[in-house]
Structure formats: structure tokens, C-alpha cells
CSV table of C-alpha atoms and ligand atoms in Angstrom, one decimal:
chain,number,residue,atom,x,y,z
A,1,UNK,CA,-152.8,-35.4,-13.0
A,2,UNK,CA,-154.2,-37.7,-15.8
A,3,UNK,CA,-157.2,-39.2,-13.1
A,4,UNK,CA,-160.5,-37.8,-15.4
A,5,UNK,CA,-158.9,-38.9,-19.2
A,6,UNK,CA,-158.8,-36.1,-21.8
A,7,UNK,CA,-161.7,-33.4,-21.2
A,8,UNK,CA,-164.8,-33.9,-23.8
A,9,UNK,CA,-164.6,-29.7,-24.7
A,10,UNK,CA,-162.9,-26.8,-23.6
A,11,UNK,CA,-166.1,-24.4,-21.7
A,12,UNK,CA,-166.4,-21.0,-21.4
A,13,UNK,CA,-169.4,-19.7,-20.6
A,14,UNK,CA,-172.8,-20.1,-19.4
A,15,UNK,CA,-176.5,-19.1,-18.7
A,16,UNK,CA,-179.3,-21.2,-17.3
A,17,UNK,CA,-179.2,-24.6,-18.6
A,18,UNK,CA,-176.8,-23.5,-21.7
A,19,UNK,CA,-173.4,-23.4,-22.1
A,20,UNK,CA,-170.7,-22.5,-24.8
A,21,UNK,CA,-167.3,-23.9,-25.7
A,22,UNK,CA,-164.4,-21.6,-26.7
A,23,UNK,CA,-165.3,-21.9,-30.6
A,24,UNK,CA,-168.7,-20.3,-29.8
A,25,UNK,CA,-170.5,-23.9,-29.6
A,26,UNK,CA,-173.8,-23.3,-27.7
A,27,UNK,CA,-175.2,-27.1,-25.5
A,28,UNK,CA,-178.4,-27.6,-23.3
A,29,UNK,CA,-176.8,-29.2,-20.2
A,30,UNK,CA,-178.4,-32.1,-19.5
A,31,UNK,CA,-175.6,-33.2,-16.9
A,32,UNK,CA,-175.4,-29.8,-14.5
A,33,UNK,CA,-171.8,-30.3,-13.7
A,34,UNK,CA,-172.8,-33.8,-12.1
A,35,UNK,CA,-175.9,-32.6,-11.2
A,36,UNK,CA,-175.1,-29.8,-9.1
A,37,UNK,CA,-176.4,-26.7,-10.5
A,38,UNK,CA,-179.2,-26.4,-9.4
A,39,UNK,CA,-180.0,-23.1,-10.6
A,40,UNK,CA,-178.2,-23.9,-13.8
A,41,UNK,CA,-175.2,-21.3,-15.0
A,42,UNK,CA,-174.7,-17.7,-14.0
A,43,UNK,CA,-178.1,-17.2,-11.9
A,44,UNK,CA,-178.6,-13.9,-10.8
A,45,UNK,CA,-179.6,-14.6,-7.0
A,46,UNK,CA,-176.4,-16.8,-6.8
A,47,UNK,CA,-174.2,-14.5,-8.3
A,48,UNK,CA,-175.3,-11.8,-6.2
A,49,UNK,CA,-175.5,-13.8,-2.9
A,50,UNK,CA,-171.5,-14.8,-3.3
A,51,UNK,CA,-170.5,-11.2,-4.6
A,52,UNK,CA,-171.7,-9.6,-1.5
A,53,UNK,CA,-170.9,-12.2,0.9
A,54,UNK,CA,-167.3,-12.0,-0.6
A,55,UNK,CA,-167.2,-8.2,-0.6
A,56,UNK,CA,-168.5,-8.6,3.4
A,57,UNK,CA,-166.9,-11.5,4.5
A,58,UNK,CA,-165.0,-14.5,3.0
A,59,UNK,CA,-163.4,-16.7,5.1
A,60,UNK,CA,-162.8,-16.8,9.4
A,61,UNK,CA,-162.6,-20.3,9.9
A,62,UNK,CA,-164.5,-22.3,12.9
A,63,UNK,CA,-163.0,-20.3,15.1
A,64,UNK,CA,-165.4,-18.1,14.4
A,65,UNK,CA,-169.0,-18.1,14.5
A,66,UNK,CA,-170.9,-16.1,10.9
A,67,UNK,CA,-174.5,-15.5,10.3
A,68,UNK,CA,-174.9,-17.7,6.9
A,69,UNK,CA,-173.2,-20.7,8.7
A,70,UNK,CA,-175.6,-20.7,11.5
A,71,UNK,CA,-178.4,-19.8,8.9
A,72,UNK,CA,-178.0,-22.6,6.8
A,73,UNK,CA,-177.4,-25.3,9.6
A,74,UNK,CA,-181.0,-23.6,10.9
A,75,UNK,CA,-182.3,-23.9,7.5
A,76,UNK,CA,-181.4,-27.4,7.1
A,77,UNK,CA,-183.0,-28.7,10.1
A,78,UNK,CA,-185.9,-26.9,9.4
A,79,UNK,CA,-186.2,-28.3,5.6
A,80,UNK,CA,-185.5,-31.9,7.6
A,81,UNK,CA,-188.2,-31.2,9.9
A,82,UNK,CA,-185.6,-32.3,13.0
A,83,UNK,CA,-185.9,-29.8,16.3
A,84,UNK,CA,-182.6,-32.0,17.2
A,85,UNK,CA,-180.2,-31.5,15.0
A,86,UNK,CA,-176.4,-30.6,14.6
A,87,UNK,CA,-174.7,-30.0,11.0
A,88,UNK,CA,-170.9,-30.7,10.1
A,89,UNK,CA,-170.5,-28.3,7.1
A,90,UNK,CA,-167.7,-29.5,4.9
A,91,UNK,CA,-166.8,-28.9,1.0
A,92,UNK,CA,-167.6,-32.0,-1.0
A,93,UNK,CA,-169.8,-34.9,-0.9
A,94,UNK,CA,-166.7,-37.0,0.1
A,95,UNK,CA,-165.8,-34.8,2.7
A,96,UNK,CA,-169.7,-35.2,4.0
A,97,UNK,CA,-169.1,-38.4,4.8
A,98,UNK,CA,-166.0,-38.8,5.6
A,99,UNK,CA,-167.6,-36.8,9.0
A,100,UNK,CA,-170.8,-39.0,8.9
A,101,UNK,CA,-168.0,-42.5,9.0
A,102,UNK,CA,-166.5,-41.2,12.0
A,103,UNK,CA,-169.4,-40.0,13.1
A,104,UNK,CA,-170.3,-43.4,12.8
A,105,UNK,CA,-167.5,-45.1,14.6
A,106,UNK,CA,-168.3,-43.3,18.3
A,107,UNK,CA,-170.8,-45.4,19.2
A,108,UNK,CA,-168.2,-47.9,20.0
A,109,UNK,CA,-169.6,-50.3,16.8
A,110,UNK,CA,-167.0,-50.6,13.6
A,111,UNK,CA,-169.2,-52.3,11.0
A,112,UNK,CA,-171.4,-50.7,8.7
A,113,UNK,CA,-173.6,-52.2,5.9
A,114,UNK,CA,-173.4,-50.6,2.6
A,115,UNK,CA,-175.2,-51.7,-0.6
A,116,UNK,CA,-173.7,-53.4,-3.9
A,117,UNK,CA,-173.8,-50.7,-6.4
A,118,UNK,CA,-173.1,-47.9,-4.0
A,119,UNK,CA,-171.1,-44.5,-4.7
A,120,UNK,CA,-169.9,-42.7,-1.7
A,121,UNK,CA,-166.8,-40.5,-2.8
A,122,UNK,CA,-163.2,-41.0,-3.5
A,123,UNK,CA,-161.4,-40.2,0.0
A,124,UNK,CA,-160.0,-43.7,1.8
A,125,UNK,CA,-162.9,-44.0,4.1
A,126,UNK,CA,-165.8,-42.5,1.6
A,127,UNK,CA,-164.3,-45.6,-0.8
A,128,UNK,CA,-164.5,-48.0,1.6
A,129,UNK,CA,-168.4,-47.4,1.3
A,130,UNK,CA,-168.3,-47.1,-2.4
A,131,UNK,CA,-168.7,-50.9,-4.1
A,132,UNK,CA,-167.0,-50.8,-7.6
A,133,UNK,CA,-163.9,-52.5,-7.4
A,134,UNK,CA,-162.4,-50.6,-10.0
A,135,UNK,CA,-162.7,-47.6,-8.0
A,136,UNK,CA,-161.6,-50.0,-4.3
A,137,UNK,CA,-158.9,-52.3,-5.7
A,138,UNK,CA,-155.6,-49.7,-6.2
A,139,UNK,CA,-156.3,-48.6,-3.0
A,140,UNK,CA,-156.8,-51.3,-0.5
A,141,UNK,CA,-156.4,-52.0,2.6
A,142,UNK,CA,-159.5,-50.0,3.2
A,143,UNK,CA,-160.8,-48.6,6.7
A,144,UNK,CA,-162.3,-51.9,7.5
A,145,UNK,CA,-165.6,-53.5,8.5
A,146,UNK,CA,-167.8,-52.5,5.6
A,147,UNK,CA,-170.2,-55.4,4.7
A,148,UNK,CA,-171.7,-55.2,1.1
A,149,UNK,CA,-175.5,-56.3,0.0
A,150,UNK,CA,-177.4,-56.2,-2.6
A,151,UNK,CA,-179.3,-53.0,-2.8
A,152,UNK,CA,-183.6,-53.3,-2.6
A,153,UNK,CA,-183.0,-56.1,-0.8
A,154,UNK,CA,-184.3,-56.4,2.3
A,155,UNK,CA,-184.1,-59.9,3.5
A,156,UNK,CA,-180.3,-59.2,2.6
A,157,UNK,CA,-180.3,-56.4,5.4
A,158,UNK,CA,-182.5,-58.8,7.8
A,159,UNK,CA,-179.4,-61.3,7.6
A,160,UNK,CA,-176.5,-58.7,7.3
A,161,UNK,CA,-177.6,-56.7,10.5
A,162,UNK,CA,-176.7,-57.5,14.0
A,163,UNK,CA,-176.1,-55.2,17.1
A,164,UNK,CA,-172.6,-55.0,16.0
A,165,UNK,CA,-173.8,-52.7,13.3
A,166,UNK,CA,-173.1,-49.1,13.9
A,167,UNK,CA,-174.9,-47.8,11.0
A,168,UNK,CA,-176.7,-48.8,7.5
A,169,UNK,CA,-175.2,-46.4,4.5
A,170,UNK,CA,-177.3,-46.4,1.4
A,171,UNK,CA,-178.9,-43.9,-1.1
A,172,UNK,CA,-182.5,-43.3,-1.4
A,173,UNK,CA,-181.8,-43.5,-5.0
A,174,UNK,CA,-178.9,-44.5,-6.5
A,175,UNK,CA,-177.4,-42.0,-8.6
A,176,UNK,CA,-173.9,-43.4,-10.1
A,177,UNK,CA,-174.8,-46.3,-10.6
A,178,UNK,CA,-177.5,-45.1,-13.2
A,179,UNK,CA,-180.1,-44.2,-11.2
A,180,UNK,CA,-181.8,-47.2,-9.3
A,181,UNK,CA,-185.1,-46.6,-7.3
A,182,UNK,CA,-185.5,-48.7,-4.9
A,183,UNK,CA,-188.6,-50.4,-4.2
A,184,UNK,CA,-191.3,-48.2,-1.9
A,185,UNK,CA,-190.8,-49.6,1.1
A,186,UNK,CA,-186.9,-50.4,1.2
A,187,UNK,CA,-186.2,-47.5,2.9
A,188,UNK,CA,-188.4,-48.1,5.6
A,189,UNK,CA,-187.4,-51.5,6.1
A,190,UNK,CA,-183.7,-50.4,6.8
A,191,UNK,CA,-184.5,-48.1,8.8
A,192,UNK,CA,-186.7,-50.6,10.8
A,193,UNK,CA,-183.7,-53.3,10.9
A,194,UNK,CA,-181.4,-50.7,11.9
A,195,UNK,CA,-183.0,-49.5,15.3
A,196,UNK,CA,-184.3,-53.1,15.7
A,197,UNK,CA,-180.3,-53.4,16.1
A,198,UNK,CA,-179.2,-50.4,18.0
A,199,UNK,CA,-177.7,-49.0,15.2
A,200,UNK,CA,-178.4,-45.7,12.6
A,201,UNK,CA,-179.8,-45.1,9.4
A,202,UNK,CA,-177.7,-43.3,7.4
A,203,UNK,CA,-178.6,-41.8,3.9
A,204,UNK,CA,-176.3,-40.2,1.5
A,205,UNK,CA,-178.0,-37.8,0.0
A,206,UNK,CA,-175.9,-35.4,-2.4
A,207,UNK,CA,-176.9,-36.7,-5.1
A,208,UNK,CA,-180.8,-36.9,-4.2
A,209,UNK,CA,-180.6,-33.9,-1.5
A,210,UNK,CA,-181.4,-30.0,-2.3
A,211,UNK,CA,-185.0,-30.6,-4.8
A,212,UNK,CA,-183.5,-33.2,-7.5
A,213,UNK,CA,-186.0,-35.4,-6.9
A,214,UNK,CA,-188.8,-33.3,-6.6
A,215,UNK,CA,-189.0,-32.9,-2.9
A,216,UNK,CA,-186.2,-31.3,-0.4
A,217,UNK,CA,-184.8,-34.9,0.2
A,218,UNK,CA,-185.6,-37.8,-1.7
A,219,UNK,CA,-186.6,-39.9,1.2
A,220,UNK,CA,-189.5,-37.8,1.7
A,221,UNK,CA,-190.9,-39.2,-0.9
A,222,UNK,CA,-191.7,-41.9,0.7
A,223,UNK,CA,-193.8,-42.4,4.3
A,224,UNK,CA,-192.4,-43.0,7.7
A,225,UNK,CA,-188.6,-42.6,7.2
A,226,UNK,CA,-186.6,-40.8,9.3
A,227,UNK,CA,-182.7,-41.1,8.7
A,228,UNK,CA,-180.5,-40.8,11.8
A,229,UNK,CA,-177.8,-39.0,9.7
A,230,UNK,CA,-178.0,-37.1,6.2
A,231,UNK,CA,-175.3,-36.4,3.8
A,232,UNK,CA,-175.4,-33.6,1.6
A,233,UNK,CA,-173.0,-31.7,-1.2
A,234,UNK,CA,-173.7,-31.4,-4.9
A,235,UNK,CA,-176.8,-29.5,-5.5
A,236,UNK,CA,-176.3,-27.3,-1.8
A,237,UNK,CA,-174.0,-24.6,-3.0
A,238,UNK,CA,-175.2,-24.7,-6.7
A,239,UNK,CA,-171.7,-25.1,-7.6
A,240,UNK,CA,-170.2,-23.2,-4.9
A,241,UNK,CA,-168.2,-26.0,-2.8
A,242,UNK,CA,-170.0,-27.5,0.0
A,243,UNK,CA,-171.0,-30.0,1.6
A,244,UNK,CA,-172.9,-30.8,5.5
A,245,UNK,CA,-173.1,-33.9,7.9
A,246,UNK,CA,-176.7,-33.6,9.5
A,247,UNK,CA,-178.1,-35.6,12.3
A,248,UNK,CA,-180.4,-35.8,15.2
A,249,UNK,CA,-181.2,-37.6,17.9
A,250,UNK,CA,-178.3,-39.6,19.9
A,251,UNK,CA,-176.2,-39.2,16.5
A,252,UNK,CA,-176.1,-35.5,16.7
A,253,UNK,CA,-174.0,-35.7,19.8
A,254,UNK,CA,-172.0,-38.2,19.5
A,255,UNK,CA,-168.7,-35.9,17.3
A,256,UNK,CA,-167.4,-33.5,20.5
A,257,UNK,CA,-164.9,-30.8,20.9
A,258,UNK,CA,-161.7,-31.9,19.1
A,259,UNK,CA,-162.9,-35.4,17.4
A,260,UNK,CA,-163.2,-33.9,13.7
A,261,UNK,CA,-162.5,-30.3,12.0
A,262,UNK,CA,-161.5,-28.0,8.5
A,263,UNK,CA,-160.3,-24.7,7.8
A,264,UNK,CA,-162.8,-24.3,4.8
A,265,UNK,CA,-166.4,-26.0,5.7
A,266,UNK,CA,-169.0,-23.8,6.5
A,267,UNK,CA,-167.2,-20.7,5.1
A,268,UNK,CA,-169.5,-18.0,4.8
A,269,UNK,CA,-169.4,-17.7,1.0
A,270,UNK,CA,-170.3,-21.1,0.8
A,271,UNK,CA,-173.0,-21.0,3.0
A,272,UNK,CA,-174.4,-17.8,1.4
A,273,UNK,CA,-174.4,-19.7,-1.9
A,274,UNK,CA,-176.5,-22.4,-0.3
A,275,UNK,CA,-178.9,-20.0,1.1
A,276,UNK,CA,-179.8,-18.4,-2.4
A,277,UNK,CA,-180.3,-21.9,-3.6
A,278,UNK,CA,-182.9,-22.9,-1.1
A,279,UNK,CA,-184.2,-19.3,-1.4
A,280,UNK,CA,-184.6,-19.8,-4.9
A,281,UNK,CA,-185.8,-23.2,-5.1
A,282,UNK,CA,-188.6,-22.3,-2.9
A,283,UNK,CA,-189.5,-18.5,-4.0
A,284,UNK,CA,-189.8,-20.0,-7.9
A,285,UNK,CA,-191.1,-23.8,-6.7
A,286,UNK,CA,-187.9,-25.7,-8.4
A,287,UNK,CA,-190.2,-28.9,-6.5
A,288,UNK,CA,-192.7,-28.7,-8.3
A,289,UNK,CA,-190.5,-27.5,-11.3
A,290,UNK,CA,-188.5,-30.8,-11.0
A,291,UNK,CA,-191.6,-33.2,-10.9
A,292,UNK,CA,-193.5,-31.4,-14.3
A,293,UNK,CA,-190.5,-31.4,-16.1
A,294,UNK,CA,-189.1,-34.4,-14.9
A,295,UNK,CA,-192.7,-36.0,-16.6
A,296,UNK,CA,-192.1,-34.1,-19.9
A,297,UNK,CA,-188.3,-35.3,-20.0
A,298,UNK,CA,-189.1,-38.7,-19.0
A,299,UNK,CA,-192.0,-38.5,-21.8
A,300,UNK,CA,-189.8,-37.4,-24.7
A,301,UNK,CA,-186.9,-40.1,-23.8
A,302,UNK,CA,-189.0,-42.7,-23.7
A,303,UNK,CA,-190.8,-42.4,-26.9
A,304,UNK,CA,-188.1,-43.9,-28.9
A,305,UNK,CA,-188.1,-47.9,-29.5
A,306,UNK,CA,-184.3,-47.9,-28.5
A,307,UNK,CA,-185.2,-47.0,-25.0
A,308,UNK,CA,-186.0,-49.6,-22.9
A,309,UNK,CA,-186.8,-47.4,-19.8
A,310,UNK,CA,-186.8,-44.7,-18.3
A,311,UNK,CA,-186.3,-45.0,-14.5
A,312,UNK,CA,-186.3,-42.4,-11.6
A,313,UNK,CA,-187.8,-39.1,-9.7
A,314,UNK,CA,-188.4,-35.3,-10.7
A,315,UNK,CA,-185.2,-34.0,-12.7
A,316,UNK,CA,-182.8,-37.3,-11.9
A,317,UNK,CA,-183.3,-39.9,-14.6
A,318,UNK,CA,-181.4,-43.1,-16.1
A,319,UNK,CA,-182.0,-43.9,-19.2
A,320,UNK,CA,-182.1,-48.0,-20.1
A,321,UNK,CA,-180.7,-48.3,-23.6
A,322,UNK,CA,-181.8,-51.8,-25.7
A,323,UNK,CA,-177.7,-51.8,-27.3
A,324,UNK,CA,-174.9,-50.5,-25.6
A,325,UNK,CA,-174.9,-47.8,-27.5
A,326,UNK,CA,-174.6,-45.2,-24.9
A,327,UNK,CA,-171.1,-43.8,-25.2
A,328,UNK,CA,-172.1,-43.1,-29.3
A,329,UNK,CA,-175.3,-41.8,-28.1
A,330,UNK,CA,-173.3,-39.1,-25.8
A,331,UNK,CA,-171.1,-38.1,-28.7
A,332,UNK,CA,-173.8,-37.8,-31.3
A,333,UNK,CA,-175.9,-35.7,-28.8
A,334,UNK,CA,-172.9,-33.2,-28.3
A,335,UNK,CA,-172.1,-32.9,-31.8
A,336,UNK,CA,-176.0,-31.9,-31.8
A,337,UNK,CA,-175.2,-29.3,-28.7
A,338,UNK,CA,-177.0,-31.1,-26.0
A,339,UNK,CA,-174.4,-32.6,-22.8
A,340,UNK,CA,-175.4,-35.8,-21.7
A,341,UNK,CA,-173.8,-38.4,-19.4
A,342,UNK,CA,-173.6,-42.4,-19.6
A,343,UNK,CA,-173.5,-44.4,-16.5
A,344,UNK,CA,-172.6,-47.4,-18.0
A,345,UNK,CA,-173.0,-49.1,-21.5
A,346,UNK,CA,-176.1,-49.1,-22.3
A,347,UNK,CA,-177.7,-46.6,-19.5
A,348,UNK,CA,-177.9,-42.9,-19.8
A,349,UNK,CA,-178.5,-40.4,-17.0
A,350,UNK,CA,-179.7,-37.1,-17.1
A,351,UNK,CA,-179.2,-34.4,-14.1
A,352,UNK,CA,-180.1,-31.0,-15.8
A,353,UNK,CA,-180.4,-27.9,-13.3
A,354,UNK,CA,-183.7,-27.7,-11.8
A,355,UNK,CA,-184.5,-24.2,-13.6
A,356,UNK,CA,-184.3,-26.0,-17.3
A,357,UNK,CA,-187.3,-24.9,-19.5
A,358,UNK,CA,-189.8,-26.7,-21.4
A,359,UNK,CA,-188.3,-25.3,-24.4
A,360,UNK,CA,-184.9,-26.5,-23.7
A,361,UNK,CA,-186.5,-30.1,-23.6
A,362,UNK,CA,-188.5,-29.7,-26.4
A,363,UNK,CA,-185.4,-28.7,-28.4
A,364,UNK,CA,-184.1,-32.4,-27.4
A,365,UNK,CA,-187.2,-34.1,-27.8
A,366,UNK,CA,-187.0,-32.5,-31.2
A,367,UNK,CA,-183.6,-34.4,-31.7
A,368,UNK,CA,-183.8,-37.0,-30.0
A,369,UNK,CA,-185.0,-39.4,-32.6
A,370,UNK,CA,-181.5,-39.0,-34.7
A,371,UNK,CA,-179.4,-39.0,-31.4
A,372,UNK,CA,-180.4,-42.4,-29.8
A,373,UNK,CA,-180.6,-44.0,-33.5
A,374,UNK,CA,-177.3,-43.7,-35.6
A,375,UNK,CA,-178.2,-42.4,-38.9
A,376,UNK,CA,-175.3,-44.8,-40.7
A,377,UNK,CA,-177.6,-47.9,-39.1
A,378,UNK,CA,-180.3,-46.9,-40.7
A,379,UNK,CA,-178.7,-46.6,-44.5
A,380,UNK,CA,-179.8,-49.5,-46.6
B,401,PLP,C1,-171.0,-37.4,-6.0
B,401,PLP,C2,-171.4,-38.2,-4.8
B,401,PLP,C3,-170.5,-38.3,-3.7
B,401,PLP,C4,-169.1,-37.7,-3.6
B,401,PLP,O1,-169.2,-36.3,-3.7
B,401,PLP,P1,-167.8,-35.5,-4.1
B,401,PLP,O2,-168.3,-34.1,-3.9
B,401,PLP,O3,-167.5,-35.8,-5.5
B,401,PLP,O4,-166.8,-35.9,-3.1
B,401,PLP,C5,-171.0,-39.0,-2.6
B,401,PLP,N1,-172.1,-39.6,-2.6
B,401,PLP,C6,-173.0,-39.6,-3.6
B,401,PLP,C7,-174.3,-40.3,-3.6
B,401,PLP,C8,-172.6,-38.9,-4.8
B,401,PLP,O5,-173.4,-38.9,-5.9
């Protein structure tokens, strides 16, 4: 169905951060599939993990219990540093939560604060968090009781939050809407308002989740938070579908026998994909891997005048153009074989897997002086 618009290129293949079109057109993906390979293209450790999980076993359903679902959930938890968690494993972002919402709604409370600016997925109750009202508008009535603020705004949550509140939804960092970081101690303050209120703190993290940011989760980076529920997809399967509720505390017990289910989430191929990505991130220290390059990408970017900023953490960056020039700047850069992404007019973000080398960013620091400036501007 026409939902995405005509495709950019036809692709083929790929290895690490590169792929190739079906003329032979070789790119340095700066855009990961929507940042989701982590591991970039083809990687050995995830090719093998799914190849002899598949040959073993592919699918049971929940019926079942296998050793990568249980692994993961374990690994998880660990990474989170909660002794009292539960995971819902799932297969997208959307899906993640779509469990977290009704997660959400068993404490008896319906409304939940979400922030201006917000992307959350495309399912009914997923969009109901999401803000753009091109995405909302076709499709209302909404599952209800969502009230919108503006994001980094914390007298906003003081005056939104009551104990009617079930749960605060936001994203440590914003990643659709072109990579907004919030202000150090946002987070924290949420979190405070929320249990102030009786209700949760709920981040969506599959975007941020899995090392894009330079640490497991993004809101380690900062001190004292502690979400009550965790969201997870994109980067956690490297491309393989998955996604996984996670919370602790009260929250982890609140979904029971019968209140939520799937045939696919938490299939062992899936959670063997998952497994080599965290395997991998931490044998070859993707974290650290993430903040070095994420400097040198961030470096390069901003050293052209048409670049107003350059905003964000480890390998997940927005790009502040001074002209709306972003869409031309896309093209030009894949007419140059780089992928790139535009958020919006005049803001670029870049999401390349975490295993990208300093050569494939000094290739685009090389051209990245004719791609942000169009060459027929600067004739006489
Ligand atoms: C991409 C994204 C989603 C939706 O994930 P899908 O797998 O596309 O359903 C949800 N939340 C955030 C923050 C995202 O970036």
C-alpha cells in the first residue's frame, strides 16, 4: 500500500556501515535502517547467532518456555540494574508500547501525560501518545485521556500532573522529532512529579535504548533516574524484529495471566539476535565506540557555516541547518553515496550503526563541504 511514497533506491546488499543498490552503487549508511543496526549490515556474530538458532529452534510460541527468551529478559534487567523486573517481549517499537499503555491502564488511572513533539508508533494506542497531528488527525477518535506538554518543561509537568495520572510517557531524547536533548535534569524532575502523584515514569526508549547514545540506556546518562517502565525495539534485534516492555517494582506486576499476549514476541530467533547484539556491543565496547565517534561525527558536521548545530549523544545526532535546505542536502549526499535522513526542513539526523569506522566518517567529512553547500549557489 502507497503509506511510505516511492522508495529513494532499490538495495541489495550490505556490509558494516555500507550498502549497494542494484546498479552496483556503493553508500555509507548514515541512517541504519532508522537506527536500528546496531552492528551495521551482514555482521558475522549476528548472522551466525540467527542461523543456528533457526537451524535449532525457530518459533514455539508462549506456550512454551526457550532459553534465549529467558536469557534476554535476564540480560535486560541485568543491563537495567533492576533485581525486580518482568519483560513483555514483542516485535516492534509500537508493539512495545502498545503493552507498556495497557500496562498503564491497570492501575485503575486512564490519563497519561505525553510531551509535544513526541513519537511513539503508529498502532491506535502508540498514536494516541505520538503528538503530530498529521500522523493523529485521519485516525481519531483516539484511546483517550492523553494530555500533551511541552517537552523540557517542567513547570508544564508540575501543572499537568495530578493523582489521576497513571503514568508520564516521554523520551530521554527525542529522536523523530530531530533529536531534542532535554535539559539535564528534566528527567529527574518527571520522575519526581510522577511518584509525588502516585503515578509511573515511563520512558520509551527504542530509539535511545541498546548503546545509541553511548551508554545501555540513554537515561543513564544522567544521575538519579530510575524509570518505572522501559520501552525497547529498534537497535535490540539489530534488525531482527523485536521489541520488550520492561518494568519493576509495583509496574512489573500489574499485566497478569490473560490481560495481554502474541504469537511472535519473544521468539527464540529474535531473542538470539538480541543476545549477539549486547554480546557484541559489550565484547568490542560499541559504548565507548558510540561516544568517540559520536565526537568525530559531531566535529566534521559542524565545521561547515551552514550548520547551525549540532545537537545530541554518542552516535544519535540532529543536525540544525541555517536554510531549509535539508531534503536537497539528502539527495546531493546520496548522489555522493552517503544515506542520510531529514527530520524536518532544515534539520538533519544521523543514526549510523554503532560499528561505523573513523574512515567511513572521514570519507563524509571529506565531502561534506559540497553536500551541505549546493555547488549551483555558489556560481557567480
Ligand atoms: C521508532 C519508534 C517507535 C515505533 O517503533 P516501530 O518499531 O516503528 O513500531 C516508538 N518510539 C520511538 C521513540 C521510536 O523512535
Amino acid at each position: 500500500m502507497n503509506t511510505f511514497g516511492p522508495p529513494r533506491l532499490q538495495l541489495a546488499r550490505g556490509a558494516g556501515a555500507h550498502v549497494w543498490d542494484v546498479d552496483g552503487n556503493e553508500y555509507v549508511d548514515f541512517f541504519a535502517g532508522i537506527a536500528v543496526n546496531a552492528l551495521g549490515h551482514a555482521h558475522p556474530a549476528l548472522v551466525e547467532a540467527v542461523t543456528t538458532q533457526l537451524s535449532t529452534l525457530g518459533h514455539v510460541s508462549n506456550f512454551f518456555a526457550t532459553e534465549p527468551q529467558v536469557g534476554l529478559a535476564e540480560r535486560l534487567l541485568s543491563l537495567l540494574g533492576w533485581t525486580d523486573g518482568r519483560v513483555f517481549f514483542s516485535n516492534s517499537g509500537a508493539e512495545a508500547n502498545e503493552a507498556a499503555l495497557k500496562l498503564t491502564r491497570r492501575t485503575g488511572r486512564t490519563r497519561l501525560i505525553a510531551a509535544e513533539g513526541s513519537f511513539h508508533g503508529r498502532t491506535m494506542g502508540a498514536l494516541a501518545l505520538t503528538s503530530k497531528a498529521a500522523y493523529r488527525e485521519p485516525f481519531e477518535p483516539l484511546p483517550g485521556d492523553v494530555t500533551f506538554v511541552p517537552y523540557d518543561d517542567v513547570a508544564a509537568l508540575e501543572a499537568a500532573v495530578d493523582d489521576t495520572v497513571a503514568a508520564i510517557v516521554l523520551e530521554p531524547i527525542q529522536g523523530e522529532a530531530g533529536v531534542v536533548v532535554p535539559d539535564a535534569g528534566y528527567l529527574a524532575a518527571a520522575q519526581r512529579i510522577a511518584h509525588e502523584h502516585g503515578a509511573m515514569l515511563w520512558l520509551d526508549e527504542v530509539q535511545t535504548g541498546i548503546g545509541r547514545t553511548g551508554a545501555w540506556f540513554a537515561h543513564q546518562l544522567v544521575d538519579g533516574v530510575r524509570p518505572d517502565i522501559v520501552t525497547l525495539a529498534k537497535g535490540l534485534g539489530g534488525g531482527i524484529p523485536i521489541g520488550a516492555t520492561v518494568a519493576h517494582g509495583a509496574a512489573a506486576s500489574l499485566l497478569k495471566p490473560g490481560n495481554h499476549g502474541t504469537t511472535f514476541g519473544g521468539n527464540p530467533v529474535a531473542c538470539a539476535a538480541a543476545l549477539a547484539v549486547l554480546d557484541v556491543i559489550e565484547r568490542d565496547d560499541l559504548l565507548s565506540a558510540a561516544v568517540e565517534r559520536g565526537a568525530h561525527l559531531t566535529r566534521a558536521l559542524a565545521a561547515e557555516q551552514e550548520v547551525i548545530a549540532v545537537e545530541g549523544r554518542g552516535l544519535m545526532l540532529g543536525v540544525q541547518l541555517a536554510d531549509e535546505t535539508a531534503a536537497a542536502v539528502v539527495a546531493r549526499a546520496q548522489a555522493r553515496g552517503f544515506l542520510l535522513n531529514n527530520t524536518g526542513p532544515a534539520r538533519l539526523r544521523f543514526v549510523p550503526p554503532l560499528t561505523i569506522t573513523e574512515a567511513d566518517i572521514a570519507v563524509l567529512a571529506d565531502a561534506w563541504a559540497d553536500i551541505v553547500t549546493d555547488p549551483e549557489e555558489l556560481k557567480p
